[in-house]
Short mmCIF file of C-alpha atoms and ligand atoms in Angstrom, two decimals:
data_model
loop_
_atom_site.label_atom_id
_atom_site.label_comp_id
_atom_site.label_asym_id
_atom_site.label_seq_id
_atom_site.Cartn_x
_atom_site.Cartn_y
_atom_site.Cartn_z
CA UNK V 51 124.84 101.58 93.82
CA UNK V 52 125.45 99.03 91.07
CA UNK V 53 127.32 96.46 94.06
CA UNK V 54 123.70 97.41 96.09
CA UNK V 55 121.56 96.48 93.60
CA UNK V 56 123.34 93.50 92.31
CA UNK V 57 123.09 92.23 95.92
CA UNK V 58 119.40 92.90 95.91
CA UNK V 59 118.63 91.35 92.38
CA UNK V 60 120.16 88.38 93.71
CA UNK V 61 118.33 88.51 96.86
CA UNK V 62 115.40 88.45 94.40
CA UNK V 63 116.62 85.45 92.77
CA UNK V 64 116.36 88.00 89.77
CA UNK V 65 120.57 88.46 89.33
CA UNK V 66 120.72 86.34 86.03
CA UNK V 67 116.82 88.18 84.69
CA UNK V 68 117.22 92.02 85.28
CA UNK V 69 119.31 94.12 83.03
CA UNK V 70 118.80 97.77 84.47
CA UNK V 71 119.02 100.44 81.48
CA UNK V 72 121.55 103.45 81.80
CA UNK V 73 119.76 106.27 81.81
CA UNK V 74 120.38 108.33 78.88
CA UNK V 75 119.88 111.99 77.38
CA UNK V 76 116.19 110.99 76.26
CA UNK V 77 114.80 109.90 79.89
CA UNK V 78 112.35 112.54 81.22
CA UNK V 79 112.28 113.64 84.68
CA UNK V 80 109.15 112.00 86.66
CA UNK V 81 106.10 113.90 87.22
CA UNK V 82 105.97 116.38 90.15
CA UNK V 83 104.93 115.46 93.36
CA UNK V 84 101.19 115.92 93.84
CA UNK V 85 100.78 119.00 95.95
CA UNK V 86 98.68 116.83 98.91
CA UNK V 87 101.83 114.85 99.33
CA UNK V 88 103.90 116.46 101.76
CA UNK V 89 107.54 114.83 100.71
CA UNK V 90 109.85 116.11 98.01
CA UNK V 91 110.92 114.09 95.92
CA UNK V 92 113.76 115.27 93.24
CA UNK V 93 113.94 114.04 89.97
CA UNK V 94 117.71 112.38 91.04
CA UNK V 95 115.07 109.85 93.23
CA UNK V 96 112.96 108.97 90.53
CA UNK V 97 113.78 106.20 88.57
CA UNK V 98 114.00 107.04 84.56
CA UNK V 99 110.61 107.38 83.68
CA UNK V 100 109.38 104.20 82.27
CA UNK V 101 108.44 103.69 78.34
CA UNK V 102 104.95 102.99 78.08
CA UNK V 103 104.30 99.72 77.88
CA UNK V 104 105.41 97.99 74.83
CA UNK V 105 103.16 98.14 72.25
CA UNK V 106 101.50 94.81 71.54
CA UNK V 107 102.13 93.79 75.45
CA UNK V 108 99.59 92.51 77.09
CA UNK V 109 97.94 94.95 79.69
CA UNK V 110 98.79 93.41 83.01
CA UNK V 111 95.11 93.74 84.17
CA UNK V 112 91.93 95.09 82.85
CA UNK V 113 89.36 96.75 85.12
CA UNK V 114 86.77 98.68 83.83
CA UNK V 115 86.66 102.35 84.34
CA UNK V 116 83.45 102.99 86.44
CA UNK V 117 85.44 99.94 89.30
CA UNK V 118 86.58 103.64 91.26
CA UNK V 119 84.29 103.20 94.47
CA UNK V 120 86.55 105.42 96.74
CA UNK V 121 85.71 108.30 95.84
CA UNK V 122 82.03 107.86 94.98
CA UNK V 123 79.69 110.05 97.41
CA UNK V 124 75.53 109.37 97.87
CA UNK V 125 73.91 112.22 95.95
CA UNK V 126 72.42 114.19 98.74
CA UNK V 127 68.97 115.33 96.58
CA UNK V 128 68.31 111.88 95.31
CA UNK V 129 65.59 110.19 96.95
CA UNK V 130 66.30 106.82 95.45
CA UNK V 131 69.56 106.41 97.05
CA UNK V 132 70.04 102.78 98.45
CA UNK V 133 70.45 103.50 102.01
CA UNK V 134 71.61 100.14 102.80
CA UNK V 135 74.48 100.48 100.28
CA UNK V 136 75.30 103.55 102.56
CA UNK V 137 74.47 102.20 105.61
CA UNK V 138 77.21 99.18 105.68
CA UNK V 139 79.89 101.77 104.46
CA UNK V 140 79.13 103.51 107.57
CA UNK V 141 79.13 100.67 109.56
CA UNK V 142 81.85 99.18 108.08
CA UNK V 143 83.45 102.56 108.48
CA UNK V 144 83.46 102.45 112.25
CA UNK V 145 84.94 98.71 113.00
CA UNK V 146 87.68 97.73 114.25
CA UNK V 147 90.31 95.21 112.88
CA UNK V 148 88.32 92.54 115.19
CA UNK V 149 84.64 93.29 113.66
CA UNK V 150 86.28 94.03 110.07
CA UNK V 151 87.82 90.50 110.12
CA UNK V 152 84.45 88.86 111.05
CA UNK V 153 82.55 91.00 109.00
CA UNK V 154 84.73 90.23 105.50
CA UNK V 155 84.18 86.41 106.61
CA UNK V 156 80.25 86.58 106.94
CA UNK V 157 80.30 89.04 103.71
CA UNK V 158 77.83 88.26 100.89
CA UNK V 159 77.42 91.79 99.20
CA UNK V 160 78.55 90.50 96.16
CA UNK V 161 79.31 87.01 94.14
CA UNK V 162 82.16 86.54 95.08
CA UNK V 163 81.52 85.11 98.31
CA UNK V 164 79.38 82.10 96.46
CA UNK V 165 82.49 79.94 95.35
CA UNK V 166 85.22 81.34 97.68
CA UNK V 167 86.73 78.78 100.27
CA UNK V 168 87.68 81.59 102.80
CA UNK V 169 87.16 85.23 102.66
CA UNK V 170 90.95 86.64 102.91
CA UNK V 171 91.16 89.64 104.53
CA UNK V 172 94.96 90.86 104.67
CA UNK V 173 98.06 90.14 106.75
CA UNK V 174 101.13 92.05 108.47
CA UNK V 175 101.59 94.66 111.09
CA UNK V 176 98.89 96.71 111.39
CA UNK V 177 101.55 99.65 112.63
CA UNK V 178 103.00 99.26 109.51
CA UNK V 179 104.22 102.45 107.48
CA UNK V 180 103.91 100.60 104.23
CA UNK V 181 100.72 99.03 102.97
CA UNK V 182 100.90 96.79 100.08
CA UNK V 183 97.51 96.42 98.18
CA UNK V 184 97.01 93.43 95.15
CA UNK V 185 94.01 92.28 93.53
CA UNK V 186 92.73 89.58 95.10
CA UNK V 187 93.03 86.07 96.31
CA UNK V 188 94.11 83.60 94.31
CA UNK V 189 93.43 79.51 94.49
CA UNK V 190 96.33 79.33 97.15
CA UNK V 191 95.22 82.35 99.29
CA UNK V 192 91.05 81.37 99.34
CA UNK V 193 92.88 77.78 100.43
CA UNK V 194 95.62 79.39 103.25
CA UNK V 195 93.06 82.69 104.38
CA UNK V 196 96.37 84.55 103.37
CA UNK V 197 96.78 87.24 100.67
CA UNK V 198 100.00 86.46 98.28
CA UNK V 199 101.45 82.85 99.70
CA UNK V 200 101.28 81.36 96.13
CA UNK V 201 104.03 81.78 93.20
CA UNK V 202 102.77 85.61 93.12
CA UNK V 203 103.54 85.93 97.05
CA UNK V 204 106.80 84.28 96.65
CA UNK V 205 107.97 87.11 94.38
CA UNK V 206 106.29 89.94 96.22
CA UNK V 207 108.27 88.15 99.51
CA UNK V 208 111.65 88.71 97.97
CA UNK V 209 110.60 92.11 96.49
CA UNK V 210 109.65 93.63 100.04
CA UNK V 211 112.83 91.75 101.03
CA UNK V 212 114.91 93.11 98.59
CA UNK V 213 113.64 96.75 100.21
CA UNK V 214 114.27 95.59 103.56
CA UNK V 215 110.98 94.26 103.96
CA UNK V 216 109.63 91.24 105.75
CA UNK V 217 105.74 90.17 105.75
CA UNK V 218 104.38 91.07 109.25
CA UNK V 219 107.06 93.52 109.77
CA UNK V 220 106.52 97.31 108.97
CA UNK V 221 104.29 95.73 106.13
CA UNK V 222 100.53 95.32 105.58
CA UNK V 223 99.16 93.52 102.59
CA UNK V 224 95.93 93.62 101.24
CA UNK V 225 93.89 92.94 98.24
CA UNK V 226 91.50 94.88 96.32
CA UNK V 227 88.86 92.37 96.79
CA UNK V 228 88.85 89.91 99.46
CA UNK V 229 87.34 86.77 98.09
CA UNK V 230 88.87 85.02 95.01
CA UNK V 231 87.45 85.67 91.64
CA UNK V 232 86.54 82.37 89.86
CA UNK V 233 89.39 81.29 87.61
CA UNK V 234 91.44 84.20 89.22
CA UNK V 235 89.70 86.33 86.88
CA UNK V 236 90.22 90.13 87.06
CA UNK V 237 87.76 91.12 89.72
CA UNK V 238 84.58 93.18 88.20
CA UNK V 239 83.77 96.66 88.86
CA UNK V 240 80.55 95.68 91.39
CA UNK V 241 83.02 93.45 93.07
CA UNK V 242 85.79 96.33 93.49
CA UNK V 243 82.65 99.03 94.76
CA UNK V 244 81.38 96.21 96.80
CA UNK V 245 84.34 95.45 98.82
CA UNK V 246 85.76 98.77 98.80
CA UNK V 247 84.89 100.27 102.14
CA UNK V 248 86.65 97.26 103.69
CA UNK V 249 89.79 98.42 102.00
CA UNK V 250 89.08 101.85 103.05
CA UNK V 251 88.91 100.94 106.81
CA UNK V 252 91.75 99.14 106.59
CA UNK V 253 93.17 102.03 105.17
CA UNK V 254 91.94 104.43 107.50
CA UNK V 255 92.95 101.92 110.56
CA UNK V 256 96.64 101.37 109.60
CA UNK V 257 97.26 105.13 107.95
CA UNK V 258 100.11 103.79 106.35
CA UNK V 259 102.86 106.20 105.12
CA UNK V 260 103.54 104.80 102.16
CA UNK V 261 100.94 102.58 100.16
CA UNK V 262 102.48 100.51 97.06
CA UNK V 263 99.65 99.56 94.86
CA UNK V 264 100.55 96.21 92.67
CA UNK V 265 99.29 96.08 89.30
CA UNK V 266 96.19 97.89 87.33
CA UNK V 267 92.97 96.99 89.86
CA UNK V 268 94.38 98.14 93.07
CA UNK V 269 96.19 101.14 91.48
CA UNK V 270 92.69 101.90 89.60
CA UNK V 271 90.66 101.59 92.80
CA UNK V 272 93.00 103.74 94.59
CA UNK V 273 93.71 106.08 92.56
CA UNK V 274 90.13 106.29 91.18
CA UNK V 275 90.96 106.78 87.62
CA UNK V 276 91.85 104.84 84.54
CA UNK V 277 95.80 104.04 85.04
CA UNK V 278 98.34 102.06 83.01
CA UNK V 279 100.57 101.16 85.01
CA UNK V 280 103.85 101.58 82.29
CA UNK V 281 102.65 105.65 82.64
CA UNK V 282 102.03 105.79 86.37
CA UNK V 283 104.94 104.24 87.62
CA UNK V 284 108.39 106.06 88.77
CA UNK V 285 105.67 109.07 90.21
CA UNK V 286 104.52 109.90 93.70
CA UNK V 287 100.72 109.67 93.44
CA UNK V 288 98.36 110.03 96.49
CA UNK V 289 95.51 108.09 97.62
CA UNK V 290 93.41 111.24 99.50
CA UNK V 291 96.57 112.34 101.32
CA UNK V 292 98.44 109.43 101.47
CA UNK V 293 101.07 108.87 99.10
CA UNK V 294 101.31 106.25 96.73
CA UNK V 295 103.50 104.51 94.42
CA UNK V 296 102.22 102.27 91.41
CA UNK V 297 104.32 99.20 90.50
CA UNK V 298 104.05 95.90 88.00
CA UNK V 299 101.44 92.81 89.70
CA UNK V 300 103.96 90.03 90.75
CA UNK V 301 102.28 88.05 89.04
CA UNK V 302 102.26 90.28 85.68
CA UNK V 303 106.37 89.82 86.38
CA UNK V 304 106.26 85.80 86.74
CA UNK V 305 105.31 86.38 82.68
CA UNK V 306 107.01 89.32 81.74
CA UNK V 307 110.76 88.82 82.87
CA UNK V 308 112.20 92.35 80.87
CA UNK V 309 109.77 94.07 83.28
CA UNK V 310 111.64 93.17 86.74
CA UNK V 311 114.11 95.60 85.97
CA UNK V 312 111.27 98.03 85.95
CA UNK V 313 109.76 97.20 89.60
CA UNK V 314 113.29 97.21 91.68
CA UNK V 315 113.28 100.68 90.06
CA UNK V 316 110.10 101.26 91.72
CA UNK V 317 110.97 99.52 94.75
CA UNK V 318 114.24 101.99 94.91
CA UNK V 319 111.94 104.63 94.57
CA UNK V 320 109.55 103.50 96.79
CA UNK V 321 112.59 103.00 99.80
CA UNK V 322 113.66 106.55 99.09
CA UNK V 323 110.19 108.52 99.58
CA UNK V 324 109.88 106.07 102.47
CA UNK V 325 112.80 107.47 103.95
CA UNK V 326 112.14 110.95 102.83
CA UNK V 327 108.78 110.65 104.55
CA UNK V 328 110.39 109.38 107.88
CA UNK V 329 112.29 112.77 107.65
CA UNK V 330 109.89 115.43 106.41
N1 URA H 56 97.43 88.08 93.60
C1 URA H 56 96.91 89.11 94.30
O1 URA H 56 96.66 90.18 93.77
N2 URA H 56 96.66 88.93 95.58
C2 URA H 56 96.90 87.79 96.20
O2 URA H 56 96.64 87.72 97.41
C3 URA H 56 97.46 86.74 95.47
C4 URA H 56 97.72 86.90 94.17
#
């Protein structure tokens, strides 16, 4: 294992960075696997639970709590309910990957679309079994029309390679929002409920086996809860009934070296339920 995952960290270009931690009498086992996720996955898979995050870090994001559109449902009884706002979920519900592609480029339903370059709707196989899902375009992407090809995508590259990954092969990636956020600012919470049906139906077009969610935002607008991602990590989660495994933003990791060792532990996991998921 150790001669595997040197090989990896050095695929990485992480060899000289990451300094795994023995596990030791203290580590926990990881949280049970949801009961909607039909894989087992025993505690020997899970990676030590992490610490939380060291106190005094930096968060790697912040979203604000009420940014959970997913699960969000029109209240039948109430009158007042903006039927538009319902009306282009549905619509947007029923495309296909031609219509959604044109339809995220025309999209003004919120601010973002006044200073982007290029709406950037996602990239890969859209067979995949693995969806990746970031944040949102950065200055790079809204320039290229591609999610992650900047400094961030460079490490997420060698991370999914590392795993036996390669973009546009078994892989989808996709962003929380699809137009960049002035500044690369967090995305806000109307931005998140405004472009979350479009991650939905590409959700519900690829049905992925295995999402990964990168940093706070996407694993807070899948998830549909407040998560920090220092607690949430080394668990199977589920997004509705697919499963779901929380990792450290790339970017987050370009500033926080100590914290690679952390995300190849989550990328080990995430191989393993992978394959346990190909077997169930
Ligand atoms: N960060 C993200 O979350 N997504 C991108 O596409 C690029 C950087």
């Amino acid at each position: 294992m150790s001669r595997e995952r040197d090989a990896v960290l050095c695929e990485m270009g992480l060899g000289p960075i990451w300094k795994l931690r023995e596990q030791t009498a203290e580590t926990v086992p990881a949280a049970a696997t949801p009961a909607v996720v039909r894989v087992s996955v025993s505690e020997a898979d899970t990676p030590p639970p992490p610490a939380a995050m060291a106190e005094g870090a930096p968060p790697d994001h912040d979203v604000p709590l009420d940014a959970y559109a997913f699960d969000s449902r029109p209240d039948d009884d109430d009158e007042d309910a903006t039927p538009t706002v319902d009306d282009r979920a549905a619509r947007i519900a029923a495309m296909d990957w031609v219509e959604l592609k044109q339809s995220v480029a025309e999209c003004r339903a919120c601010e973002l679309c006044k200073q982007r370059k290029q709406a950037v709707l996602g990239v890969g196989d859209v067979n995949a079994d693995w969806l990746v899902v970031g944040e949102g375009p950065g200055a790079d992407e809204d320039e290229r029309g591609e999610p992650f090809v900047g400094a961030a995508g460079k490490l997420l590259d060698a991370m999914l390679d590392a795993i036996g990954l390669k973009r546009g092969k078994d892989v989808y990636i996709a962003n929380s929002v699809k137009c960049r956020p002035p500044g690369n600012r967090t995305p806000e919470a109307a931005e998140i409920n405004a472009c979350a049906p479009y991650l939905q139906r590409q959700i519900a077009l690829l049905q992925p086996r295995l999402v990964i969610a990168l940093g706070r935002p996407a694993a807070q607008t899948l998830l549909g809860r407040e998560v920090k991602i220092g607690e949430a990590r080394g668990k199977l989660h589920a997004h509705r009934d697919i499963p779901l495994i929380v990792t450290y933003h790339p970017a987050y990791l370009l500033r926080t070296l100590p914290d690679k060792a952390k995300a190849w532990e989550d990328l080990v996991f995430a191989r393993r339920t992978m394959q346990k998921l190909k077997n169930s």
